[in-house]
C-alpha cells in the first residue's frame, strides 16, 4: 500500500509574476501563512489532521477556480480541493501547496416548478435541505448536515432517502466543472456523457465541480423518524430480528444501527448515561400513517429503553447526528460492505461493540437495498449498489489522549470482519492506498476510470483524493 503524498513535493514555486497574476484575477480571498484567518481556513473536520498549506484560495466565483488552477499548474503546486472539509483522511488540505476552497460559493437556486436545484459546490447538506424543504422537496444526501454537498455527491452520496430515491448521484442532472487544463466545461447525460459517468462516483479525480444541478423529489416535510434504544445486552437478538425485519422493509424506510455508550443527553434517562446501548434509527419517507404499520414490530421487539421514533420535520431528523460528529474531534475510520448480517458478522459486531471505551465512539451500520440498488452498476462510476450493509467503524476521541486506543479498537474490529468484506465506499476510505481504491471500484470499472482520467487529467494533477491513476498515454 502506498500512502498519498499530501504536500512537501508540491510546494508553491516562488514565482512572483504568477502570484501577481493570481492576485489580479482572483475575486475571492487569498489566505497565506501569517494571515489572521489562516489557522481557521486550514482547519478541516477531522481534528487529527494538521496541515499547513502555502496558500488557501477561497474562491468567490467559477472564474476564481479557473485562475487558481492556472496558477497551480504554472507554479507546480500540489492542489487540495475543499468543499465542506469533511474528507475522513483530510484530503481537502495539504502541506505547502494550494488549497482551492469553494466553501464561500454556497448559493442555491431552487426551481420548485421544474423541481430542480442548482447548487454551488461550497454548499453544505444543511443549506441544501433548508432551501429545498420549504417546497416539500429534497435531494437524497447524507446524515450529517455540516458535510459538504460536493465531496459527498462526487463519491456517491448515501443517506436517509437512498432506498426511496437512490444516491445523491442518482438525482444529479449536470455539473459545471473546471478541468486540469483550467477549462470550464459542462457534463450531463448529453454533454460530455463519459465525464458525467465518471463524476458520479469517481470523486474529485476529473476536475473541480463549481456547480451541481439536481432533480428534486417530494419528501415530508414531516417524516416518521428517530432512534429506538435498547441495552446493548439485547444486541445479539436485536440484530438477528433486525436482519429479517429490515430485509422486508419498503423503500420508504431507511435505517441505521448504532452501538455506543449512551450519551449524557437530557432525553435519555440519567441512569442510562454511559451505559452501552444499541439503537435502530429509522426514517420513513412516506405517508405518516403507513409508517406505523411498518415500524410496529421494531417498536415491540424486546425491552426498549426509550422510543423516540415519531413524526418530526425531515430537516430536524437530518440534523440528529450533527452533535455526535462535530468538527475538531479526532476521528479514525475503517469501513467495509458486507453481503448480510450473517450470524458470524453479528457475533463479531456484538463482541467489539461491547469493548467500546470512548464515550464518543459510535459506529453506524447502514441498511442497503431499495432504489439505490436497482440502478445498474455500470450506469455510474459508483460501485457497490447491491451491498447488504455498510460498516463505518469510527473511533472518536476529543483529544489525543485515548485516540491511539480508539484506532486500535477500529483496526481490530475491521480486521476481524475482513473475511466478510465485499467492497468499500470511496467516501468512507481513509488514506488506505491504491489497492483499496481498486477494490472499491472493482477491476473492470477501475480500468475504465483510469482511461477517463487519461482523457481529462493525464498528469494526475488532481491527485489528493481517492486517487485513480491515469492510464499511460
Ligand atoms: P472535502 O474534504 O471538502 O472534500 C473531500 C474530497 O472531495 C476532496 O479532497 C476532493 O477530492 C473532493 N472534492 C470536494 N469538493 C470538490 C469539488 N468542488 N470538485 C471536485 N472535487 C471536490 N458520506 C455519505 O455518503 N453519506 C453520509 O451520510 C456521510 N456522512 C458523513 C458524516 C460526516 C461527519 C463525515 C465527516 C463524512 C460523512 N460522509 C458521508 C463521507 C463524506 O461523503 C465524505 O467525507 C466527503 O468527501 C465529504 O465531502 P466534503 O465536501 O465535506 O469534503
Coordinates of C-alpha atoms and ligand atoms in Angstrom, one line a residue:
X1 CA 0.0 0.0 0.0
X2 CA 1.3 3.5 -0.9
X3 CA 0.1 6.4 1.1
X4 CA -0.5 9.6 -0.9
X5 CA 2.0 12.4 -0.7
X6 CA 0.0 15.2 0.9
X7 CA 2.3 18.0 0.1
X8 CA 6.0 18.7 0.5
X9 CA 6.9 17.9 -3.0
X10 CA 4.1 20.2 -4.3
X11 CA 5.4 23.4 -2.7
X12 CA 4.2 26.6 -4.4
X13 CA 7.1 27.9 -6.5
X14 CA 8.3 31.4 -5.6
X15 CA 7.2 32.8 -9.0
X16 CA 6.3 36.4 -8.3
X17 CA 4.8 37.2 -11.7
X18 CA 2.5 34.1 -11.3
X19 CA 1.4 35.2 -7.8
X20 CA 0.8 38.8 -9.1
X21 CA -1.3 37.4 -11.9
X22 CA -3.4 35.3 -9.5
X23 CA -3.9 38.3 -7.2
X24 CA -5.0 40.4 -10.1
X25 CA -7.5 37.8 -11.4
X26 CA -8.9 36.5 -8.1
X27 CA -12.1 38.0 -6.8
X28 CA -12.3 35.9 -3.6
X29 CA -9.8 35.8 -0.7
X30 CA -6.2 34.6 -0.8
X31 CA -5.1 33.4 2.6
X32 CA -1.4 32.9 3.4
X33 CA 0.6 31.7 6.5
X34 CA 0.6 34.6 9.0
X35 CA -2.8 36.0 7.9
X36 CA -5.2 36.2 10.8
X37 CA -7.7 33.9 9.1
X38 CA -5.0 31.3 8.1
X39 CA -5.5 28.9 11.0
X40 CA -9.3 28.9 10.7
X41 CA -9.1 28.5 6.9
X42 CA -6.7 25.5 7.0
X43 CA -8.7 23.6 9.7
X44 CA -10.7 20.6 8.5
X45 CA -13.4 18.5 10.1
X46 CA -11.1 15.7 11.3
X47 CA -9.1 17.2 14.2
X48 CA -6.4 14.5 13.7
X49 CA -5.3 16.3 10.5
X50 CA -3.0 19.3 10.9
X51 CA -1.5 20.6 7.6
X52 CA -0.1 23.9 6.6
X53 CA -0.8 24.9 3.0
X54 CA 1.3 27.6 1.2
X55 CA -1.9 29.4 0.2
X56 CA -5.6 29.0 0.5
X57 CA -7.6 30.4 -2.4
X58 CA -11.1 31.0 -1.2
X59 CA -13.0 31.2 -4.5
X60 CA -15.9 33.5 -4.9
X61 CA -16.8 32.5 -8.5
X62 CA -16.1 29.8 -11.0
X63 CA -13.6 32.1 -12.7
X64 CA -11.6 32.1 -9.5
X65 CA -11.3 28.4 -9.7
X66 CA -10.0 28.7 -13.3
X67 CA -7.4 31.3 -12.1
X68 CA -6.4 29.1 -9.2
X69 CA -5.9 26.0 -11.3
X70 CA -3.9 28.0 -13.9
X71 CA -1.7 29.3 -11.1
X72 CA -1.2 25.9 -9.5
X73 CA -0.1 24.5 -12.9
X74 CA 2.3 27.3 -13.6
X75 CA 3.9 27.0 -10.1
X76 CA 3.8 23.2 -9.9
X77 CA 1.9 23.3 -6.7
X78 CA 0.1 20.3 -5.1
X79 CA -3.6 21.1 -5.1
X80 CA -6.2 20.2 -2.5
X81 CA -9.8 20.9 -3.2
X82 CA -12.2 21.8 -0.4
X83 CA -15.9 21.7 -0.4
X84 CA -17.2 21.0 3.1
X85 CA -13.9 19.9 4.5
X86 CA -15.2 16.5 5.8
X87 CA -12.9 14.1 4.0
X88 CA -12.0 11.4 6.6
X89 CA -8.3 11.4 5.6
X90 CA -8.2 15.2 5.3
X91 CA -7.7 15.3 1.5
X92 CA -9.0 18.9 1.4
X93 CA -5.9 20.3 2.9
X94 CA -2.2 19.8 2.1
X95 CA 1.2 20.9 3.3
X96 CA 2.9 23.7 1.4
X97 CA 0.7 23.5 -1.7
X98 CA -2.5 25.3 -2.7
X99 CA -6.0 24.7 -1.2
X100 CA -8.7 25.7 -3.6
X101 CA -11.5 26.3 -1.2
X102 CA -15.1 26.5 -2.5
X103 CA -16.8 27.0 0.8
X104 CA -17.7 30.6 0.1
X105 CA -19.5 29.5 -3.1
X106 CA -22.6 28.2 -1.4
X107 CA -25.5 29.7 -3.3
X108 CA -28.6 27.5 -4.1
X109 CA -31.3 28.2 -6.6
X110 CA -34.4 26.1 -6.4
X111 CA -36.9 25.9 -9.2
X112 CA -40.0 24.4 -7.5
X113 CA -41.9 24.2 -10.8
X114 CA -39.3 22.3 -12.7
X115 CA -38.3 20.5 -9.4
X116 CA -34.6 21.2 -9.9
X117 CA -31.9 22.9 -7.8
X118 CA -28.7 24.5 -8.9
X119 CA -26.2 24.2 -6.0
X120 CA -22.8 25.8 -5.8
X121 CA -20.0 23.5 -4.7
X122 CA -19.4 25.0 -1.3
X123 CA -22.9 24.4 0.0
X124 CA -23.4 22.1 3.0
X125 CA -26.1 19.5 3.2
X126 CA -28.0 21.6 5.7
X127 CA -28.0 24.5 3.2
X128 CA -29.5 22.3 0.6
X129 CA -32.2 20.8 2.9
X130 CA -33.2 24.2 4.1
X131 CA -33.5 25.5 0.5
X132 CA -35.5 22.6 -0.8
X133 CA -37.7 21.6 2.2
X134 CA -39.5 24.9 2.1
X135 CA -41.2 23.5 -1.0
X136 CA -41.5 20.0 0.5
X137 CA -38.8 18.8 -1.9
X138 CA -35.3 17.2 -1.2
X139 CA -32.2 15.8 -2.8
X140 CA -31.1 12.5 -1.3
X141 CA -27.9 13.3 0.6
X142 CA -26.0 12.3 3.8
X143 CA -26.9 12.1 7.5
X144 CA -24.8 15.0 9.0
X145 CA -25.8 18.5 7.9
X146 CA -22.4 20.1 8.1
X147 CA -21.0 17.7 5.4
X148 CA -20.2 19.2 2.0
X149 CA -22.6 18.6 -0.9
X150 CA -19.5 18.4 -3.3
X151 CA -17.4 15.7 -1.8
X152 CA -20.4 13.6 -0.7
X153 CA -22.1 13.8 -4.1
X154 CA -18.9 13.1 -6.2
X155 CA -18.3 9.9 -4.1
X156 CA -22.0 8.8 -4.5
X157 CA -24.0 10.1 -1.5
X158 CA -25.6 7.6 1.0
X159 CA -28.3 8.8 3.3
X160 CA -31.9 8.6 4.7
X161 CA -33.5 8.8 1.2
X162 CA -31.3 6.4 -0.7
X163 CA -33.8 3.5 -0.5
X164 CA -36.6 5.8 -1.8
X165 CA -34.8 8.0 -4.3
X166 CA -31.3 6.5 -4.7
X167 CA -28.0 8.1 -4.0
X168 CA -27.2 11.8 -4.4
X169 CA -25.7 11.0 -7.9
X170 CA -28.9 9.3 -8.9
X171 CA -30.7 12.6 -8.8
X172 CA -27.8 14.6 -10.4
X173 CA -28.6 16.1 -13.7
X174 CA -25.5 18.1 -14.6
X175 CA -22.3 19.6 -13.3
X176 CA -20.2 22.6 -14.2
X177 CA -16.5 21.7 -13.8
X178 CA -13.0 23.2 -14.2
X179 CA -10.6 20.7 -15.7
X180 CA -6.9 20.1 -15.1
X181 CA -6.3 22.4 -18.1
X182 CA -8.2 25.2 -16.4
X183 CA -11.1 24.9 -18.9
X184 CA -14.7 25.3 -17.7
X185 CA -16.8 22.5 -19.1
X186 CA -20.3 21.1 -18.5
X187 CA -21.2 17.4 -18.1
X188 CA -24.6 15.8 -18.2
X189 CA -26.3 12.9 -19.9
X190 CA -26.0 14.7 -23.2
X191 CA -22.8 16.8 -22.8
X192 CA -19.5 15.0 -22.1
X193 CA -21.5 11.9 -21.0
X194 CA -18.4 9.9 -20.2
X195 CA -17.2 12.6 -17.9
X196 CA -20.7 12.7 -16.3
X197 CA -20.5 9.0 -15.8
X198 CA -17.1 9.4 -14.1
X199 CA -18.0 12.3 -11.7
X200 CA -20.9 10.2 -10.4
X201 CA -18.7 8.2 -8.0
X202 CA -15.2 9.0 -9.3
X203 CA -14.7 11.7 -6.6
X204 CA -12.5 14.7 -7.4
X205 CA -10.4 12.9 -9.9
X206 CA -11.6 14.6 -13.1
X207 CA -11.8 18.3 -12.2
X208 CA -13.2 20.8 -9.8
X209 CA -17.0 21.0 -9.8
X210 CA -18.2 24.5 -9.4
X211 CA -22.0 23.8 -9.6
X212 CA -24.3 20.8 -9.4
X213 CA -27.8 20.6 -10.8
X214 CA -30.1 18.1 -9.0
X215 CA -33.6 16.8 -9.7
X216 CA -35.8 17.3 -6.6
X217 CA -38.4 14.9 -5.2
X218 CA -41.2 15.3 -2.7
X219 CA -40.2 14.5 0.9
X220 CA -42.2 15.2 4.1
X221 CA -41.8 17.9 5.3
X222 CA -43.0 15.6 8.2
X223 CA -41.5 12.1 8.3
X224 CA -41.7 9.4 11.0
X225 CA -38.1 9.2 12.2
X226 CA -35.8 8.9 15.1
X227 CA -34.0 6.3 17.3
X228 CA -35.2 3.5 19.5
X229 CA -32.7 2.4 22.2
X230 CA -32.2 -1.0 23.8
X231 CA -29.5 -2.1 26.3
X232 CA -26.5 -3.4 24.3
X233 CA -27.0 -6.8 26.0
X234 CA -30.0 -7.2 23.7
X235 CA -27.9 -6.6 20.6
X236 CA -27.4 -10.3 19.6
X237 CA -31.1 -10.9 19.4
X238 CA -32.0 -7.5 18.1
X239 CA -29.6 -7.7 15.2
X240 CA -31.0 -11.1 14.2
X241 CA -34.5 -9.7 14.4
X242 CA -33.4 -6.5 12.5
X243 CA -31.8 -8.5 9.7
X244 CA -35.1 -10.2 8.8
X245 CA -37.4 -7.2 9.5
X246 CA -35.2 -4.8 7.5
X247 CA -35.0 -7.2 4.6
X248 CA -38.7 -7.0 4.2
X249 CA -38.9 -3.2 4.6
X250 CA -40.4 -1.0 1.9
X251 CA -38.3 1.6 0.0
X252 CA -39.7 4.4 2.2
X253 CA -37.9 3.0 5.2
X254 CA -34.2 3.6 5.7
X255 CA -32.5 2.5 8.9
X256 CA -29.1 2.6 10.6
X257 CA -28.0 0.6 13.7
X258 CA -25.7 2.4 16.1
X259 CA -23.8 0.8 19.0
X260 CA -22.3 3.2 21.6
X261 CA -22.2 4.2 25.2
X262 CA -25.3 6.3 25.9
X263 CA -24.5 10.0 25.7
X264 CA -25.4 12.2 28.6
X265 CA -28.2 14.0 26.9
X266 CA -31.4 15.1 28.6
X267 CA -33.7 12.9 26.6
X268 CA -32.1 9.7 27.9
X269 CA -32.8 8.6 31.5
X270 CA -29.8 9.6 33.7
X271 CA -29.3 6.0 34.9
X272 CA -28.5 5.0 31.3
X273 CA -25.9 7.7 30.6
X274 CA -22.5 6.0 29.8
X275 CA -24.2 2.5 29.6
X276 CA -23.7 0.5 26.4
X277 CA -26.7 0.8 24.2
X278 CA -27.8 -0.2 20.7
X279 CA -30.2 2.0 18.7
X280 CA -32.1 1.5 15.5
X281 CA -32.6 4.8 13.9
X282 CA -35.3 5.0 11.3
X283 CA -36.5 7.4 8.7
X284 CA -39.8 6.6 6.9
X285 CA -40.1 8.9 3.9
X286 CA -43.7 8.1 3.1
X287 CA -47.2 8.8 4.4
X288 CA -47.1 9.2 8.2
X289 CA -50.0 6.8 8.7
X290 CA -48.2 4.0 6.8
X291 CA -45.1 4.3 8.9
X292 CA -46.8 2.8 12.0
X293 CA -47.6 -0.5 10.4
X294 CA -44.0 -0.9 9.2
X295 CA -42.4 0.2 12.4
X296 CA -44.6 -1.6 14.9
X297 CA -42.7 -4.9 15.0
X298 CA -39.5 -3.0 15.7
X299 CA -41.1 -0.9 18.5
X300 CA -42.4 -4.1 20.1
X301 CA -39.1 -6.0 20.0
X302 CA -37.5 -6.8 23.4
X303 CA -37.4 -4.1 26.0
X304 CA -36.5 -0.8 24.6
X305 CA -35.2 1.8 27.0
X306 CA -36.6 4.7 25.0
X307 CA -38.5 5.1 21.8
X308 CA -38.0 8.5 20.1
X309 CA -39.2 7.4 16.7
X310 CA -42.1 9.9 16.0
X311 CA -43.4 12.3 13.4
X312 CA -41.0 15.2 13.0
X313 CA -39.7 17.6 10.3
X314 CA -37.4 15.9 7.9
X315 CA -35.0 18.8 8.4
X316 CA -34.8 18.1 12.1
X317 CA -34.1 14.4 11.6
X318 CA -31.3 15.2 9.1
X319 CA -29.5 17.0 11.9
X320 CA -29.8 14.3 14.6
X321 CA -26.2 13.1 14.2
X322 CA -24.7 16.6 13.9
X323 CA -23.6 16.8 17.6
X324 CA -22.2 13.2 17.6
X325 CA -19.7 14.0 14.8
X326 CA -18.7 17.6 15.4
X327 CA -15.7 19.3 13.7
X328 CA -12.5 19.2 15.7
X329 CA -12.6 15.8 17.4
X330 CA -10.1 13.2 16.4
X331 CA -11.6 10.5 14.1
X332 CA -10.2 7.2 12.8
X333 CA -12.4 5.3 10.4
X334 CA -12.3 1.9 8.7
X335 CA -15.2 0.9 6.5
X336 CA -16.4 -2.1 4.6
X337 CA -19.5 -3.5 3.0
X338 CA -20.8 -7.0 3.9
X339 CA -23.2 -9.1 2.0
X340 CA -25.5 -9.5 5.0
X341 CA -25.7 -9.5 8.8
X342 CA -24.9 -13.2 9.0
X343 CA -24.6 -14.8 12.4
X344 CA -20.8 -14.6 12.2
X345 CA -20.9 -10.9 11.3
X346 CA -23.4 -10.3 14.2
X347 CA -21.1 -12.2 16.7
X348 CA -18.1 -10.1 15.7
X349 CA -20.1 -6.9 15.9
X350 CA -21.5 -7.7 19.3
X351 CA -18.1 -8.7 20.6
X352 CA -16.4 -5.5 19.5
X353 CA -19.3 -3.2 20.4
X354 CA -19.0 -4.4 24.0
X355 CA -15.4 -3.3 24.0
X356 CA -16.1 0.4 23.2
X357 CA -14.3 2.5 25.7
X358 CA -14.6 6.1 24.5
X359 CA -17.9 7.8 25.4
X360 CA -17.8 9.4 22.0
X361 CA -17.3 6.4 19.7
X362 CA -20.4 5.5 17.8
X363 CA -20.4 3.3 14.8
X364 CA -23.2 3.1 12.3
X365 CA -24.2 0.0 10.3
X366 CA -26.1 1.1 7.2
X367 CA -29.0 -0.7 5.6
X368 CA -28.7 -1.2 1.9
X369 CA -31.1 -2.1 -0.9
X370 CA -34.1 -0.1 -2.2
X371 CA -33.9 2.3 -5.2
X372 CA -30.1 2.8 -4.9
X373 CA -29.6 -0.9 -5.5
X374 CA -31.9 -1.1 -8.5
X375 CA -29.8 1.2 -10.7
X376 CA -27.4 -0.8 -12.9
X377 CA -23.9 -0.8 -11.6
X378 CA -22.4 0.2 -14.9
X379 CA -24.6 3.3 -15.2
X380 CA -22.3 5.3 -12.8
X381 CA -18.8 5.2 -11.6
X382 CA -20.1 4.4 -8.1
X383 CA -19.8 0.8 -7.2
X384 CA -21.3 -1.4 -4.5
X385 CA -25.0 -0.8 -5.1
X386 CA -26.1 -4.3 -4.2
X387 CA -24.3 -4.5 -0.9
X388 CA -26.2 -5.8 2.1
X389 CA -24.9 -3.5 4.8
X390 CA -22.1 -1.0 5.3
X391 CA -20.0 -0.8 8.4
X392 CA -18.5 2.6 9.4
X393 CA -16.2 1.6 12.2
X394 CA -15.4 5.0 13.7
X395 CA -13.1 5.6 16.7
X396 CA -13.6 9.0 18.2
X397 CA -11.6 11.0 20.9
X398 CA -11.9 14.6 21.9
X399 CA -8.1 14.9 22.1
X400 CA -5.0 12.8 21.6
X401 CA -5.3 11.1 24.9
X402 CA -7.2 7.9 24.2
X403 CA -7.0 8.3 20.4
X404 CA -4.4 5.5 20.0
X405 CA -6.7 3.1 21.9
X406 CA -9.6 4.0 19.6
X407 CA -7.5 3.4 16.5
X408 CA -6.5 0.0 17.8
X409 CA -10.2 -0.9 18.5
X410 CA -11.2 0.2 15.0
X411 CA -8.4 -1.9 13.4
X412 CA -9.1 -4.9 15.5
X413 CA -12.8 -4.8 14.7
X414 CA -12.3 -4.2 11.0
X415 CA -9.7 -6.9 10.7
X416 CA -12.0 -9.5 12.2
X417 CA -14.7 -8.6 9.7
X418 CA -12.2 -8.9 6.8
X419 CA -13.3 -12.4 5.7
X420 CA -16.8 -10.9 5.1
X421 CA -15.8 -7.7 3.3
X422 CA -17.4 -7.4 -0.1
X423 CA -16.3 -3.9 -1.1
X424 CA -15.9 -0.4 0.2
X425 CA -17.4 3.1 -0.5
X426 CA -14.7 5.5 -1.5
X427 CA -16.1 8.3 0.6
X428 CA -15.6 6.1 3.7
X429 CA -12.0 5.4 3.0
X430 CA -9.1 6.9 4.9
X431 CA -5.7 7.1 3.1
X432 CA -5.5 3.4 2.5
X433 CA -3.6 3.1 -0.8
X434 CA -4.3 2.1 -4.4
X435 CA -5.4 -1.4 -3.7
X436 CA -8.3 -0.2 -1.6
X437 CA -9.4 2.3 -4.3
X438 CA -9.2 -0.5 -6.8
X439 CA -11.2 -2.7 -4.5
X440 CA -13.9 0.0 -4.2
X441 CA -14.5 0.1 -8.0
X442 CA -13.7 -3.4 -9.0
X443 CA -11.1 -4.1 -11.6
X444 CA -13.2 -3.5 -14.8
X445 CA -14.6 -0.2 -13.6
X446 CA -11.3 0.9 -12.3
X447 CA -9.7 0.4 -15.7
X448 CA -12.5 2.4 -17.3
X449 CA -11.9 5.2 -14.8
X450 CA -8.2 5.1 -15.5
X451 CA -8.9 5.6 -19.2
X452 CA -11.2 8.5 -18.4
X453 CA -8.5 10.0 -16.1
X454 CA -6.1 9.8 -19.0
X455 CA -8.5 11.9 -21.1
X456 CA -9.3 14.5 -18.5
X457 CA -6.2 14.6 -16.2
X458 CA -3.3 12.7 -17.8
X459 CA -0.7 14.3 -15.5
X460 CA -2.7 13.3 -12.4
X461 CA -2.9 17.0 -11.4
X462 CA -5.9 16.2 -9.2
X463 CA -4.3 13.6 -7.0
X464 CA -5.1 14.5 -3.4
X465 CA -8.2 12.3 -3.4
X466 CA -9.1 8.6 -3.6
X467 CA -6.8 8.6 -6.5
X468 CA -7.3 6.9 -9.8
X469 CA -4.0 6.9 -11.6
X470 CA -4.3 7.7 -15.4
X471 CA -3.6 5.0 -17.9
X472 CA -0.3 5.8 -19.6
X473 CA -0.7 8.0 -22.8
Ligands
LIG1 P1 -14.0 17.8 1.5 O1 -13.0 17.4 2.5 O2 -14.1 19.3 1.2 O3 -13.7 17.1 0.1 C1 -13.4 15.8 0.0 C2 -12.8 15.5 -1.3 O4 -13.8 15.6 -2.3 C3 -11.7 16.5 -1.7 O5 -10.5 16.0 -1.3 C4 -11.8 16.4 -3.2 O6 -11.1 15.3 -3.7 C5 -13.3 16.2 -3.4 N1 -14.0 17.5 -3.7 C6 -14.5 18.3 -2.8 N2 -15.1 19.3 -3.4 C7 -14.9 19.2 -4.7 C8 -15.3 19.9 -5.8 N3 -16.0 21.0 -5.8 N4 -14.9 19.4 -7.0 C9 -14.1 18.3 -7.1 N5 -13.8 17.6 -6.1 C10 -14.2 18.0 -4.9 N6 -21.0 10.2 3.1 C11 -22.2 9.7 2.7 O7 -22.3 9.3 1.5 N7 -23.3 9.8 3.5 C12 -23.2 10.3 4.7 O8 -24.2 10.3 5.4 C13 -22.0 10.8 5.2 N8 -21.9 11.3 6.4 C14 -20.7 11.8 6.8 C15 -20.7 12.5 8.1 C16 -19.5 13.0 8.5 C17 -19.5 13.7 9.8 C18 -18.4 13.0 7.7 C19 -17.1 13.6 8.2 C20 -18.4 12.3 6.5 C21 -19.6 11.8 6.0 N9 -19.7 11.1 4.8 C22 -20.9 10.7 4.3 C23 -18.5 11.0 3.9 C24 -18.4 12.2 3.0 O9 -19.2 11.9 1.9 C25 -17.0 12.4 2.5 O10 -16.2 12.7 3.7 C26 -17.0 13.6 1.6 O11 -15.7 13.6 1.0 C27 -17.2 14.9 2.3 O12 -17.3 16.0 1.4 P2 -16.9 17.4 1.7 O13 -17.1 18.3 0.5 O14 -17.4 17.8 3.0 O15 -15.3 17.2 1.9

